[in-house]
Amino acid sequence: MTFTRNPTGREQDLIDLFKATFTASEGAEEGALIAELVRKQLTETPADAIHVFTLEEEGSLLGACVFTRLTYAEDDRTVFVLGPVAVMPERQGQGIGQALLHQGLRVLRDAGVDVAMTYGDPNYYQKVGFQSVSEDEAPAPFKLQFPHGWLGQSLTDRPWSALKGPSSCVSALNDPVFW
Ligand SMILES: CC(C)(COP(=O)(O)OP(=O)(O)OC[C@H]1O[C@@H](n2cnc3c(N)ncnc32)[C@H](O)[C@@H]1OP(=O)(O)O)[C@@H](O)C(=O)NCCC(=O)NCCS
């Protein structure tokens, strides 16, 4: 398996992977929504506000994840939020997702990112170091529909501490449907 940071010329492959994965797990409507989110993330986000990581085998994408910048108005730490992440349906449950996220988080740490956030199933994301945080500790850009899915981790030697908001996200995520 080959790990790649910010692959070039793979935009359509990435969109297709997310569309197929989310259509299989949550239906065609969600597949289309996430595919459009990824298209916007890849085309609208300034280069310094996005990190894309992939694992591939023999030229085919097995998994991919996207991190985009979250800006906290009263906090000078560098924060990125993970989402979405996908592993192709035929290869799920084989450790690919965790391998991808571990490697991606290591790259972010080496790049000087202070904090990673995500919004999803705590049972899954705790496997790669995320822990539940409250909206008081880390304000989200929108009121969360599922506050128990708001998760964070420090990527530095400093332990987790509250992030001072308000926060803002990149344009692709600037829609309450994602929160
Ligand atoms: C979620 C996803 C990325 C995980 O990747 P994966 O390669 O299948 O996961 P891994 O093999 O690394 O990890 C498997 C472990 O996570 C658990 N797991 C997998 N998907 C899970 C989910 N959606 N919720 C909770 N736990 C999950 C498995 O039970 C397994 O646990 P174990 O190690 O204790 O046996 C992948 O299943 C996927 O693409 N799902 C559809 C899209 C999605 O839901 N994305 C996440 C929201 S953005």
mmCIF file with all atom_site columns, C-alpha atoms and ligand atoms in Angstrom:
data_model
loop_
_atom_site.group_PDB
_atom_site.id
_atom_site.type_symbol
_atom_site.label_atom_id
_atom_site.label_alt_id
_atom_site.label_comp_id
_atom_site.label_asym_id
_atom_site.label_entity_id
_atom_site.label_seq_id
_atom_site.pdbx_PDB_ins_code
_atom_site.Cartn_x
_atom_site.Cartn_y
_atom_site.Cartn_z
_atom_site.occupancy
_atom_site.B_iso_or_equiv
_atom_site.pdbx_formal_charge
_atom_site.auth_seq_id
_atom_site.auth_comp_id
_atom_site.auth_asym_id
_atom_site.auth_atom_id
_atom_site.pdbx_PDB_model_num
ATOM   1   C CA  . MET A 1 1   ? 0.000   0.000  0.000   1.00 0.00 ? 1   MET A CA  1
ATOM   2   C CA  . THR A 1 2   ? 1.265   3.459  -0.868  1.00 0.00 ? 2   THR A CA  1
ATOM   3   C CA  . PHE A 1 3   ? 0.563   6.441  1.368   1.00 0.00 ? 3   PHE A CA  1
ATOM   4   C CA  . THR A 1 4   ? 0.380   9.796  -0.420  1.00 0.00 ? 4   THR A CA  1
ATOM   5   C CA  . ARG A 1 5   ? 0.048   13.329 0.895   1.00 0.00 ? 5   ARG A CA  1
ATOM   6   C CA  . ASN A 1 6   ? -1.843  15.791 -1.307  1.00 0.00 ? 6   ASN A CA  1
ATOM   7   C CA  . PRO A 1 7   ? -1.991  13.656 -4.465  1.00 0.00 ? 7   PRO A CA  1
ATOM   8   C CA  . THR A 1 8   ? -2.210  15.673 -7.670  1.00 0.00 ? 8   THR A CA  1
ATOM   9   C CA  . GLY A 1 9   ? -4.501  14.922 -10.589 1.00 0.00 ? 9   GLY A CA  1
ATOM   10  C CA  . ARG A 1 10  ? -6.610  12.516 -8.522  1.00 0.00 ? 10  ARG A CA  1
ATOM   11  C CA  . GLU A 1 11  ? -9.581  14.829 -7.883  1.00 0.00 ? 11  GLU A CA  1
ATOM   12  C CA  . GLN A 1 12  ? -12.110 12.735 -9.804  1.00 0.00 ? 12  GLN A CA  1
ATOM   13  C CA  . ASP A 1 13  ? -10.797 9.465  -8.304  1.00 0.00 ? 13  ASP A CA  1
ATOM   14  C CA  . LEU A 1 14  ? -11.221 10.964 -4.833  1.00 0.00 ? 14  LEU A CA  1
ATOM   15  C CA  . ILE A 1 15  ? -14.747 12.198 -5.552  1.00 0.00 ? 15  ILE A CA  1
ATOM   16  C CA  . ASP A 1 16  ? -15.655 8.780  -6.985  1.00 0.00 ? 16  ASP A CA  1
ATOM   17  C CA  . LEU A 1 17  ? -14.259 6.969  -3.916  1.00 0.00 ? 17  LEU A CA  1
ATOM   18  C CA  . PHE A 1 18  ? -16.258 9.125  -1.494  1.00 0.00 ? 18  PHE A CA  1
ATOM   19  C CA  . LYS A 1 19  ? -19.404 8.861  -3.603  1.00 0.00 ? 19  LYS A CA  1
ATOM   20  C CA  . ALA A 1 20  ? -19.234 5.056  -3.855  1.00 0.00 ? 20  ALA A CA  1
ATOM   21  C CA  . THR A 1 21  ? -18.330 4.583  -0.187  1.00 0.00 ? 21  THR A CA  1
ATOM   22  C CA  . PHE A 1 22  ? -21.044 6.801  1.275   1.00 0.00 ? 22  PHE A CA  1
ATOM   23  C CA  . THR A 1 23  ? -23.654 5.565  -1.214  1.00 0.00 ? 23  THR A CA  1
ATOM   24  C CA  . ALA A 1 24  ? -22.906 2.004  -0.065  1.00 0.00 ? 24  ALA A CA  1
ATOM   25  C CA  . SER A 1 25  ? -23.025 2.847  3.637   1.00 0.00 ? 25  SER A CA  1
ATOM   26  C CA  . GLU A 1 26  ? -25.718 5.539  3.823   1.00 0.00 ? 26  GLU A CA  1
ATOM   27  C CA  . GLY A 1 27  ? -27.552 5.698  0.490   1.00 0.00 ? 27  GLY A CA  1
ATOM   28  C CA  . ALA A 1 28  ? -27.430 7.625  -2.767  1.00 0.00 ? 28  ALA A CA  1
ATOM   29  C CA  . GLU A 1 29  ? -28.455 10.992 -1.307  1.00 0.00 ? 29  GLU A CA  1
ATOM   30  C CA  . GLU A 1 30  ? -25.641 10.967 1.259   1.00 0.00 ? 30  GLU A CA  1
ATOM   31  C CA  . GLY A 1 31  ? -23.238 9.705  -1.413  1.00 0.00 ? 31  GLY A CA  1
ATOM   32  C CA  . ALA A 1 32  ? -24.065 12.683 -3.610  1.00 0.00 ? 32  ALA A CA  1
ATOM   33  C CA  . LEU A 1 33  ? -23.836 15.135 -0.690  1.00 0.00 ? 33  LEU A CA  1
ATOM   34  C CA  . ILE A 1 34  ? -20.399 13.915 0.393   1.00 0.00 ? 34  ILE A CA  1
ATOM   35  C CA  . ALA A 1 35  ? -19.131 13.767 -3.211  1.00 0.00 ? 35  ALA A CA  1
ATOM   36  C CA  . GLU A 1 36  ? -20.108 17.418 -3.659  1.00 0.00 ? 36  GLU A CA  1
ATOM   37  C CA  . LEU A 1 37  ? -18.493 18.321 -0.330  1.00 0.00 ? 37  LEU A CA  1
ATOM   38  C CA  . VAL A 1 38  ? -15.226 16.725 -1.420  1.00 0.00 ? 38  VAL A CA  1
ATOM   39  C CA  . ARG A 1 39  ? -15.389 18.406 -4.834  1.00 0.00 ? 39  ARG A CA  1
ATOM   40  C CA  . LYS A 1 40  ? -15.743 21.779 -3.111  1.00 0.00 ? 40  LYS A CA  1
ATOM   41  C CA  . GLN A 1 41  ? -13.022 20.991 -0.572  1.00 0.00 ? 41  GLN A CA  1
ATOM   42  C CA  . LEU A 1 42  ? -10.609 20.106 -3.375  1.00 0.00 ? 42  LEU A CA  1
ATOM   43  C CA  . THR A 1 43  ? -11.459 23.049 -5.626  1.00 0.00 ? 43  THR A CA  1
ATOM   44  C CA  . GLU A 1 44  ? -12.308 25.917 -3.248  1.00 0.00 ? 44  GLU A CA  1
ATOM   45  C CA  . THR A 1 45  ? -9.859  25.518 -0.373  1.00 0.00 ? 45  THR A CA  1
ATOM   46  C CA  . PRO A 1 46  ? -6.604  27.511 -0.325  1.00 0.00 ? 46  PRO A CA  1
ATOM   47  C CA  . ALA A 1 47  ? -3.594  25.171 -0.398  1.00 0.00 ? 47  ALA A CA  1
ATOM   48  C CA  . ASP A 1 48  ? -2.519  26.089 3.132   1.00 0.00 ? 48  ASP A CA  1
ATOM   49  C CA  . ALA A 1 49  ? -5.925  25.144 4.540   1.00 0.00 ? 49  ALA A CA  1
ATOM   50  C CA  . ILE A 1 50  ? -6.240  21.543 3.312   1.00 0.00 ? 50  ILE A CA  1
ATOM   51  C CA  . HIS A 1 51  ? -4.396  18.242 3.673   1.00 0.00 ? 51  HIS A CA  1
ATOM   52  C CA  . VAL A 1 52  ? -5.516  15.175 1.717   1.00 0.00 ? 52  VAL A CA  1
ATOM   53  C CA  . PHE A 1 53  ? -4.108  11.727 2.455   1.00 0.00 ? 53  PHE A CA  1
ATOM   54  C CA  . THR A 1 54  ? -4.610  8.541  0.463   1.00 0.00 ? 54  THR A CA  1
ATOM   55  C CA  . LEU A 1 55  ? -3.678  4.890  0.601   1.00 0.00 ? 55  LEU A CA  1
ATOM   56  C CA  . GLU A 1 56  ? -3.609  3.112  -2.723  1.00 0.00 ? 56  GLU A CA  1
ATOM   57  C CA  . GLU A 1 57  ? -2.694  -0.233 -4.187  1.00 0.00 ? 57  GLU A CA  1
ATOM   58  C CA  . GLU A 1 58  ? -1.786  -0.897 -7.810  1.00 0.00 ? 58  GLU A CA  1
ATOM   59  C CA  . GLY A 1 59  ? -3.043  2.543  -8.836  1.00 0.00 ? 59  GLY A CA  1
ATOM   60  C CA  . SER A 1 60  ? -6.454  2.247  -7.139  1.00 0.00 ? 60  SER A CA  1
ATOM   61  C CA  . LEU A 1 61  ? -7.463  4.320  -4.148  1.00 0.00 ? 61  LEU A CA  1
ATOM   62  C CA  . LEU A 1 62  ? -8.267  2.142  -1.133  1.00 0.00 ? 62  LEU A CA  1
ATOM   63  C CA  . GLY A 1 63  ? -8.944  4.977  1.264   1.00 0.00 ? 63  GLY A CA  1
ATOM   64  C CA  . ALA A 1 64  ? -8.740  8.725  1.624   1.00 0.00 ? 64  ALA A CA  1
ATOM   65  C CA  . CYS A 1 65  ? -9.267  11.426 4.220   1.00 0.00 ? 65  CYS A CA  1
ATOM   66  C CA  . VAL A 1 66  ? -9.473  15.191 4.142   1.00 0.00 ? 66  VAL A CA  1
ATOM   67  C CA  . PHE A 1 67  ? -8.394  17.653 6.836   1.00 0.00 ? 67  PHE A CA  1
ATOM   68  C CA  . THR A 1 68  ? -9.283  21.355 6.497   1.00 0.00 ? 68  THR A CA  1
ATOM   69  C CA  . ARG A 1 69  ? -8.427  24.340 8.621   1.00 0.00 ? 69  ARG A CA  1
ATOM   70  C CA  . LEU A 1 70  ? -10.561 25.480 11.547  1.00 0.00 ? 70  LEU A CA  1
ATOM   71  C CA  . THR A 1 71  ? -9.782  28.984 12.718  1.00 0.00 ? 71  THR A CA  1
ATOM   72  C CA  . TYR A 1 72  ? -10.345 29.970 16.350  1.00 0.00 ? 72  TYR A CA  1
ATOM   73  C CA  . ALA A 1 73  ? -10.618 33.738 16.590  1.00 0.00 ? 73  ALA A CA  1
ATOM   74  C CA  . GLU A 1 74  ? -9.101  34.045 20.070  1.00 0.00 ? 74  GLU A CA  1
ATOM   75  C CA  . ASP A 1 75  ? -6.562  31.204 19.885  1.00 0.00 ? 75  ASP A CA  1
ATOM   76  C CA  . ASP A 1 76  ? -3.307  31.163 17.960  1.00 0.00 ? 76  ASP A CA  1
ATOM   77  C CA  . ARG A 1 77  ? -3.001  27.380 17.732  1.00 0.00 ? 77  ARG A CA  1
ATOM   78  C CA  . THR A 1 78  ? -3.192  25.708 14.315  1.00 0.00 ? 78  THR A CA  1
ATOM   79  C CA  . VAL A 1 79  ? -6.279  23.505 14.137  1.00 0.00 ? 79  VAL A CA  1
ATOM   80  C CA  . PHE A 1 80  ? -7.464  21.160 11.383  1.00 0.00 ? 80  PHE A CA  1
ATOM   81  C CA  . VAL A 1 81  ? -10.723 19.227 11.285  1.00 0.00 ? 81  VAL A CA  1
ATOM   82  C CA  . LEU A 1 82  ? -10.867 15.740 9.779   1.00 0.00 ? 82  LEU A CA  1
ATOM   83  C CA  . GLY A 1 83  ? -13.704 14.897 7.454   1.00 0.00 ? 83  GLY A CA  1
ATOM   84  C CA  . PRO A 1 84  ? -14.736 13.079 5.494   1.00 0.00 ? 84  PRO A CA  1
ATOM   85  C CA  . VAL A 1 85  ? -12.851 9.774  5.553   1.00 0.00 ? 85  VAL A CA  1
ATOM   86  C CA  . ALA A 1 86  ? -13.628 6.744  3.415   1.00 0.00 ? 86  ALA A CA  1
ATOM   87  C CA  . VAL A 1 87  ? -12.301 3.257  2.798   1.00 0.00 ? 87  VAL A CA  1
ATOM   88  C CA  . MET A 1 88  ? -13.671 1.471  -0.259  1.00 0.00 ? 88  MET A CA  1
ATOM   89  C CA  . PRO A 1 89  ? -16.487 -0.867 0.821   1.00 0.00 ? 89  PRO A CA  1
ATOM   90  C CA  . GLU A 1 90  ? -14.747 -4.108 -0.252  1.00 0.00 ? 90  GLU A CA  1
ATOM   91  C CA  . ARG A 1 91  ? -11.709 -3.274 1.915   1.00 0.00 ? 91  ARG A CA  1
ATOM   92  C CA  . GLN A 1 92  ? -13.332 -2.015 5.117   1.00 0.00 ? 92  GLN A CA  1
ATOM   93  C CA  . GLY A 1 93  ? -12.556 -3.656 8.442   1.00 0.00 ? 93  GLY A CA  1
ATOM   94  C CA  . GLN A 1 94  ? -8.961  -4.520 7.481   1.00 0.00 ? 94  GLN A CA  1
ATOM   95  C CA  . GLY A 1 95  ? -7.221  -1.719 9.368   1.00 0.00 ? 95  GLY A CA  1
ATOM   96  C CA  . ILE A 1 96  ? -6.867  0.549  6.325   1.00 0.00 ? 96  ILE A CA  1
ATOM   97  C CA  . GLY A 1 97  ? -8.793  3.433  7.881   1.00 0.00 ? 97  GLY A CA  1
ATOM   98  C CA  . GLN A 1 98  ? -6.725  3.396  11.049  1.00 0.00 ? 98  GLN A CA  1
ATOM   99  C CA  . ALA A 1 99  ? -3.442  3.118  9.103   1.00 0.00 ? 99  ALA A CA  1
ATOM   100 C CA  . LEU A 1 100 ? -4.440  6.059  6.914   1.00 0.00 ? 100 LEU A CA  1
ATOM   101 C CA  . LEU A 1 101 ? -5.441  8.235  9.864   1.00 0.00 ? 101 LEU A CA  1
ATOM   102 C CA  . HIS A 1 102 ? -2.366  7.355  11.946  1.00 0.00 ? 102 HIS A CA  1
ATOM   103 C CA  . GLN A 1 103 ? -0.086  8.295  9.064   1.00 0.00 ? 103 GLN A CA  1
ATOM   104 C CA  . GLY A 1 104 ? -2.036  11.440 8.233   1.00 0.00 ? 104 GLY A CA  1
ATOM   105 C CA  . LEU A 1 105 ? -2.009  12.624 11.833  1.00 0.00 ? 105 LEU A CA  1
ATOM   106 C CA  . ARG A 1 106 ? 1.746   12.035 11.990  1.00 0.00 ? 106 ARG A CA  1
ATOM   107 C CA  . VAL A 1 107 ? 2.244   14.247 8.920   1.00 0.00 ? 107 VAL A CA  1
ATOM   108 C CA  . LEU A 1 108 ? 0.108   16.981 10.481  1.00 0.00 ? 108 LEU A CA  1
ATOM   109 C CA  . ARG A 1 109 ? 2.097   16.755 13.718  1.00 0.00 ? 109 ARG A CA  1
ATOM   110 C CA  . ASP A 1 110 ? 5.370   17.059 11.800  1.00 0.00 ? 110 ASP A CA  1
ATOM   111 C CA  . ALA A 1 111 ? 3.915   20.023 9.889   1.00 0.00 ? 111 ALA A CA  1
ATOM   112 C CA  . GLY A 1 112 ? 3.290   21.864 13.164  1.00 0.00 ? 112 GLY A CA  1
ATOM   113 C CA  . VAL A 1 113 ? -0.458  21.428 13.465  1.00 0.00 ? 113 VAL A CA  1
ATOM   114 C CA  . ASP A 1 114 ? -1.367  21.779 17.149  1.00 0.00 ? 114 ASP A CA  1
ATOM   115 C CA  . VAL A 1 115 ? -4.841  20.254 17.355  1.00 0.00 ? 115 VAL A CA  1
ATOM   116 C CA  . ALA A 1 116 ? -6.954  17.865 15.258  1.00 0.00 ? 116 ALA A CA  1
ATOM   117 C CA  . MET A 1 117 ? -10.720 17.853 15.583  1.00 0.00 ? 117 MET A CA  1
ATOM   118 C CA  . THR A 1 118 ? -13.332 15.601 14.034  1.00 0.00 ? 118 THR A CA  1
ATOM   119 C CA  . TYR A 1 119 ? -17.050 14.957 14.162  1.00 0.00 ? 119 TYR A CA  1
ATOM   120 C CA  . GLY A 1 120 ? -18.167 11.352 14.062  1.00 0.00 ? 120 GLY A CA  1
ATOM   121 C CA  . ASP A 1 121 ? -18.471 8.066  15.909  1.00 0.00 ? 121 ASP A CA  1
ATOM   122 C CA  . PRO A 1 122 ? -16.413 8.280  19.130  1.00 0.00 ? 122 PRO A CA  1
ATOM   123 C CA  . ASN A 1 123 ? -15.989 4.484  19.199  1.00 0.00 ? 123 ASN A CA  1
ATOM   124 C CA  . TYR A 1 124 ? -14.157 4.582  15.906  1.00 0.00 ? 124 TYR A CA  1
ATOM   125 C CA  . TYR A 1 125 ? -12.138 7.776  16.227  1.00 0.00 ? 125 TYR A CA  1
ATOM   126 C CA  . GLN A 1 126 ? -10.880 6.994  19.729  1.00 0.00 ? 126 GLN A CA  1
ATOM   127 C CA  . LYS A 1 127 ? -8.843  4.221  18.032  1.00 0.00 ? 127 LYS A CA  1
ATOM   128 C CA  . VAL A 1 128 ? -6.694  6.956  16.491  1.00 0.00 ? 128 VAL A CA  1
ATOM   129 C CA  . GLY A 1 129 ? -6.404  9.184  19.538  1.00 0.00 ? 129 GLY A CA  1
ATOM   130 C CA  . PHE A 1 130 ? -9.495  11.389 19.501  1.00 0.00 ? 130 PHE A CA  1
ATOM   131 C CA  . GLN A 1 131 ? -11.432 12.069 22.680  1.00 0.00 ? 131 GLN A CA  1
ATOM   132 C CA  . SER A 1 132 ? -14.812 13.660 23.290  1.00 0.00 ? 132 SER A CA  1
ATOM   133 C CA  . VAL A 1 133 ? -14.792 17.409 23.786  1.00 0.00 ? 133 VAL A CA  1
ATOM   134 C CA  . SER A 1 134 ? -17.671 19.715 24.591  1.00 0.00 ? 134 SER A CA  1
ATOM   135 C CA  . GLU A 1 135 ? -18.782 22.658 22.496  1.00 0.00 ? 135 GLU A CA  1
ATOM   136 C CA  . ASP A 1 136 ? -17.693 24.871 25.395  1.00 0.00 ? 136 ASP A CA  1
ATOM   137 C CA  . GLU A 1 137 ? -14.155 23.476 25.241  1.00 0.00 ? 137 GLU A CA  1
ATOM   138 C CA  . ALA A 1 138 ? -13.986 23.822 21.455  1.00 0.00 ? 138 ALA A CA  1
ATOM   139 C CA  . PRO A 1 139 ? -16.782 25.812 19.833  1.00 0.00 ? 139 PRO A CA  1
ATOM   140 C CA  . ALA A 1 140 ? -17.835 24.336 16.483  1.00 0.00 ? 140 ALA A CA  1
ATOM   141 C CA  . PRO A 1 141 ? -18.621 26.614 13.531  1.00 0.00 ? 141 PRO A CA  1
ATOM   142 C CA  . PHE A 1 142 ? -22.320 25.708 13.821  1.00 0.00 ? 142 PHE A CA  1
ATOM   143 C CA  . LYS A 1 143 ? -24.505 24.353 16.599  1.00 0.00 ? 143 LYS A CA  1
ATOM   144 C CA  . LEU A 1 144 ? -23.887 20.594 16.509  1.00 0.00 ? 144 LEU A CA  1
ATOM   145 C CA  . GLN A 1 145 ? -26.744 18.173 15.822  1.00 0.00 ? 145 GLN A CA  1
ATOM   146 C CA  . PHE A 1 146 ? -24.811 15.368 17.578  1.00 0.00 ? 146 PHE A CA  1
ATOM   147 C CA  . PRO A 1 147 ? -22.625 16.993 20.254  1.00 0.00 ? 147 PRO A CA  1
ATOM   148 C CA  . HIS A 1 148 ? -21.407 13.584 21.493  1.00 0.00 ? 148 HIS A CA  1
ATOM   149 C CA  . GLY A 1 149 ? -19.616 13.196 18.134  1.00 0.00 ? 149 GLY A CA  1
ATOM   150 C CA  . TRP A 1 150 ? -17.405 16.260 18.629  1.00 0.00 ? 150 TRP A CA  1
ATOM   151 C CA  . LEU A 1 151 ? -13.860 14.986 19.197  1.00 0.00 ? 151 LEU A CA  1
ATOM   152 C CA  . GLY A 1 152 ? -10.369 16.378 19.467  1.00 0.00 ? 152 GLY A CA  1
ATOM   153 C CA  . GLN A 1 153 ? -6.740  15.583 20.190  1.00 0.00 ? 153 GLN A CA  1
ATOM   154 C CA  . SER A 1 154 ? -3.579  17.528 20.855  1.00 0.00 ? 154 SER A CA  1
ATOM   155 C CA  . LEU A 1 155 ? -0.847  16.805 18.311  1.00 0.00 ? 155 LEU A CA  1
ATOM   156 C CA  . THR A 1 156 ? 1.873   18.404 20.433  1.00 0.00 ? 156 THR A CA  1
ATOM   157 C CA  . ASP A 1 157 ? 3.450   17.532 23.769  1.00 0.00 ? 157 ASP A CA  1
ATOM   158 C CA  . ARG A 1 158 ? 1.051   19.975 25.370  1.00 0.00 ? 158 ARG A CA  1
ATOM   159 C CA  . PRO A 1 159 ? -2.048  18.229 26.735  1.00 0.00 ? 159 PRO A CA  1
ATOM   160 C CA  . TRP A 1 160 ? -5.458  19.096 25.364  1.00 0.00 ? 160 TRP A CA  1
ATOM   161 C CA  . SER A 1 161 ? -6.793  22.449 26.542  1.00 0.00 ? 161 SER A CA  1
ATOM   162 C CA  . ALA A 1 162 ? -9.856  24.421 25.544  1.00 0.00 ? 162 ALA A CA  1
ATOM   163 C CA  . LEU A 1 163 ? -9.842  26.305 22.242  1.00 0.00 ? 163 LEU A CA  1
ATOM   164 C CA  . LYS A 1 164 ? -11.038 29.879 22.386  1.00 0.00 ? 164 LYS A CA  1
ATOM   165 C CA  . GLY A 1 165 ? -13.610 30.659 19.727  1.00 0.00 ? 165 GLY A CA  1
ATOM   166 C CA  . PRO A 1 166 ? -15.678 31.527 17.921  1.00 0.00 ? 166 PRO A CA  1
ATOM   167 C CA  . SER A 1 167 ? -14.475 29.190 15.194  1.00 0.00 ? 167 SER A CA  1
ATOM   168 C CA  . SER A 1 168 ? -14.821 29.279 11.441  1.00 0.00 ? 168 SER A CA  1
ATOM   169 C CA  . CYS A 1 169 ? -14.330 26.577 8.812   1.00 0.00 ? 169 CYS A CA  1
ATOM   170 C CA  . VAL A 1 170 ? -13.417 26.518 5.117   1.00 0.00 ? 170 VAL A CA  1
ATOM   171 C CA  . SER A 1 171 ? -16.145 27.437 2.620   1.00 0.00 ? 171 SER A CA  1
ATOM   172 C CA  . ALA A 1 172 ? -16.908 23.830 1.603   1.00 0.00 ? 172 ALA A CA  1
ATOM   173 C CA  . LEU A 1 173 ? -17.941 22.993 5.187   1.00 0.00 ? 173 LEU A CA  1
ATOM   174 C CA  . ASN A 1 174 ? -19.679 26.292 5.799   1.00 0.00 ? 174 ASN A CA  1
ATOM   175 C CA  . ASP A 1 175 ? -23.161 24.731 5.785   1.00 0.00 ? 175 ASP A CA  1
ATOM   176 C CA  . PRO A 1 176 ? -25.114 23.562 8.840   1.00 0.00 ? 176 PRO A CA  1
ATOM   177 C CA  . VAL A 1 177 ? -25.984 20.302 7.065   1.00 0.00 ? 177 VAL A CA  1
ATOM   178 C CA  . PHE A 1 178 ? -22.470 19.056 7.862   1.00 0.00 ? 178 PHE A CA  1
ATOM   179 C CA  . TRP A 1 179 ? -22.683 19.941 11.537  1.00 0.00 ? 179 TRP A CA  1
HETATM 180 C C1  . LIG B 2 .   ? -15.358 4.350  8.866   1.00 0.00 ? 1   LIG B C1  1
HETATM 181 C C2  . LIG B 2 .   ? -14.288 3.785  7.948   1.00 0.00 ? 1   LIG B C2  1
HETATM 182 C C3  . LIG B 2 .   ? -13.467 4.923  7.345   1.00 0.00 ? 1   LIG B C3  1
HETATM 183 C C4  . LIG B 2 .   ? -13.357 2.901  8.774   1.00 0.00 ? 1   LIG B C4  1
HETATM 184 O O1  . LIG B 2 .   ? -12.323 2.396  7.977   1.00 0.00 ? 1   LIG B O1  1
HETATM 185 P P1  . LIG B 2 .   ? -11.958 0.830  8.045   1.00 0.00 ? 1   LIG B P1  1
HETATM 186 O O2  . LIG B 2 .   ? -10.736 0.620  7.248   1.00 0.00 ? 1   LIG B O2  1
HETATM 187 O O3  . LIG B 2 .   ? -13.172 0.052  7.670   1.00 0.00 ? 1   LIG B O3  1
HETATM 188 O O4  . LIG B 2 .   ? -11.694 0.666  9.608   1.00 0.00 ? 1   LIG B O4  1
HETATM 189 P P2  . LIG B 2 .   ? -10.488 -0.123 10.281  1.00 0.00 ? 1   LIG B P2  1
HETATM 190 O O5  . LIG B 2 .   ? -10.384 -1.459 9.641   1.00 0.00 ? 1   LIG B O5  1
HETATM 191 O O6  . LIG B 2 .   ? -9.275  0.718  10.327  1.00 0.00 ? 1   LIG B O6  1
HETATM 192 O O7  . LIG B 2 .   ? -11.009 -0.245 11.760  1.00 0.00 ? 1   LIG B O7  1
HETATM 193 C C5  . LIG B 2 .   ? -11.924 -1.234 12.046  1.00 0.00 ? 1   LIG B C5  1
HETATM 194 C C6  . LIG B 2 .   ? -12.413 -1.054 13.424  1.00 0.00 ? 1   LIG B C6  1
HETATM 195 O O8  . LIG B 2 .   ? -13.243 0.085  13.485  1.00 0.00 ? 1   LIG B O8  1
HETATM 196 C C7  . LIG B 2 .   ? -14.572 -0.307 13.731  1.00 0.00 ? 1   LIG B C7  1
HETATM 197 N N1  . LIG B 2 .   ? -15.383 0.477  12.820  1.00 0.00 ? 1   LIG B N1  1
HETATM 198 C C8  . LIG B 2 .   ? -15.329 0.507  11.484  1.00 0.00 ? 1   LIG B C8  1
HETATM 199 N N2  . LIG B 2 .   ? -16.241 1.382  11.012  1.00 0.00 ? 1   LIG B N2  1
HETATM 200 C C9  . LIG B 2 .   ? -16.854 1.900  12.083  1.00 0.00 ? 1   LIG B C9  1
HETATM 201 C C10 . LIG B 2 .   ? -17.890 2.840  12.251  1.00 0.00 ? 1   LIG B C10 1
HETATM 202 N N3  . LIG B 2 .   ? -18.495 3.456  11.209  1.00 0.00 ? 1   LIG B N3  1
HETATM 203 N N4  . LIG B 2 .   ? -18.272 3.134  13.501  1.00 0.00 ? 1   LIG B N4  1
HETATM 204 C C11 . LIG B 2 .   ? -17.679 2.544  14.560  1.00 0.00 ? 1   LIG B C11 1
HETATM 205 N N5  . LIG B 2 .   ? -16.698 1.626  14.469  1.00 0.00 ? 1   LIG B N5  1
HETATM 206 C C12 . LIG B 2 .   ? -16.303 1.324  13.227  1.00 0.00 ? 1   LIG B C12 1
HETATM 207 C C13 . LIG B 2 .   ? -14.645 -1.773 13.451  1.00 0.00 ? 1   LIG B C13 1
HETATM 208 O O9  . LIG B 2 .   ? -15.620 -2.388 14.275  1.00 0.00 ? 1   LIG B O9  1
HETATM 209 C C14 . LIG B 2 .   ? -13.246 -2.234 13.835  1.00 0.00 ? 1   LIG B C14 1
HETATM 210 O O10 . LIG B 2 .   ? -13.105 -2.384 15.231  1.00 0.00 ? 1   LIG B O10 1
HETATM 211 P P3  . LIG B 2 .   ? -12.022 -3.418 15.841  1.00 0.00 ? 1   LIG B P3  1
HETATM 212 O O11 . LIG B 2 .   ? -10.676 -2.973 15.369  1.00 0.00 ? 1   LIG B O11 1
HETATM 213 O O12 . LIG B 2 .   ? -12.196 -3.278 17.314  1.00 0.00 ? 1   LIG B O12 1
HETATM 214 O O13 . LIG B 2 .   ? -12.406 -4.744 15.286  1.00 0.00 ? 1   LIG B O13 1
HETATM 215 C C15 . LIG B 2 .   ? -14.877 2.921  6.807   1.00 0.00 ? 1   LIG B C15 1
HETATM 216 O O14 . LIG B 2 .   ? -15.547 1.829  7.375   1.00 0.00 ? 1   LIG B O14 1
HETATM 217 C C16 . LIG B 2 .   ? -15.810 3.696  5.908   1.00 0.00 ? 1   LIG B C16 1
HETATM 218 O O15 . LIG B 2 .   ? -15.364 4.264  4.909   1.00 0.00 ? 1   LIG B O15 1
HETATM 219 N N6  . LIG B 2 .   ? -17.136 3.704  6.209   1.00 0.00 ? 1   LIG B N6  1
HETATM 220 C C17 . LIG B 2 .   ? -18.124 4.392  5.399   1.00 0.00 ? 1   LIG B C17 1
HETATM 221 C C18 . LIG B 2 .   ? -17.923 5.883  5.389   1.00 0.00 ? 1   LIG B C18 1
HETATM 222 C C19 . LIG B 2 .   ? -17.917 6.454  6.792   1.00 0.00 ? 1   LIG B C19 1
HETATM 223 O O16 . LIG B 2 .   ? -18.757 6.151  7.618   1.00 0.00 ? 1   LIG B O16 1
HETATM 224 N N7  . LIG B 2 .   ? -16.923 7.322  7.062   1.00 0.00 ? 1   LIG B N7  1
HETATM 225 C C20 . LIG B 2 .   ? -16.755 7.914  8.376   1.00 0.00 ? 1   LIG B C20 1
HETATM 226 C C21 . LIG B 2 .   ? -17.557 9.153  8.531   1.00 0.00 ? 1   LIG B C21 1
HETATM 227 S S1  . LIG B 2 .   ? -16.786 10.537 7.734   1.00 0.00 ? 1   LIG B S1  1
#
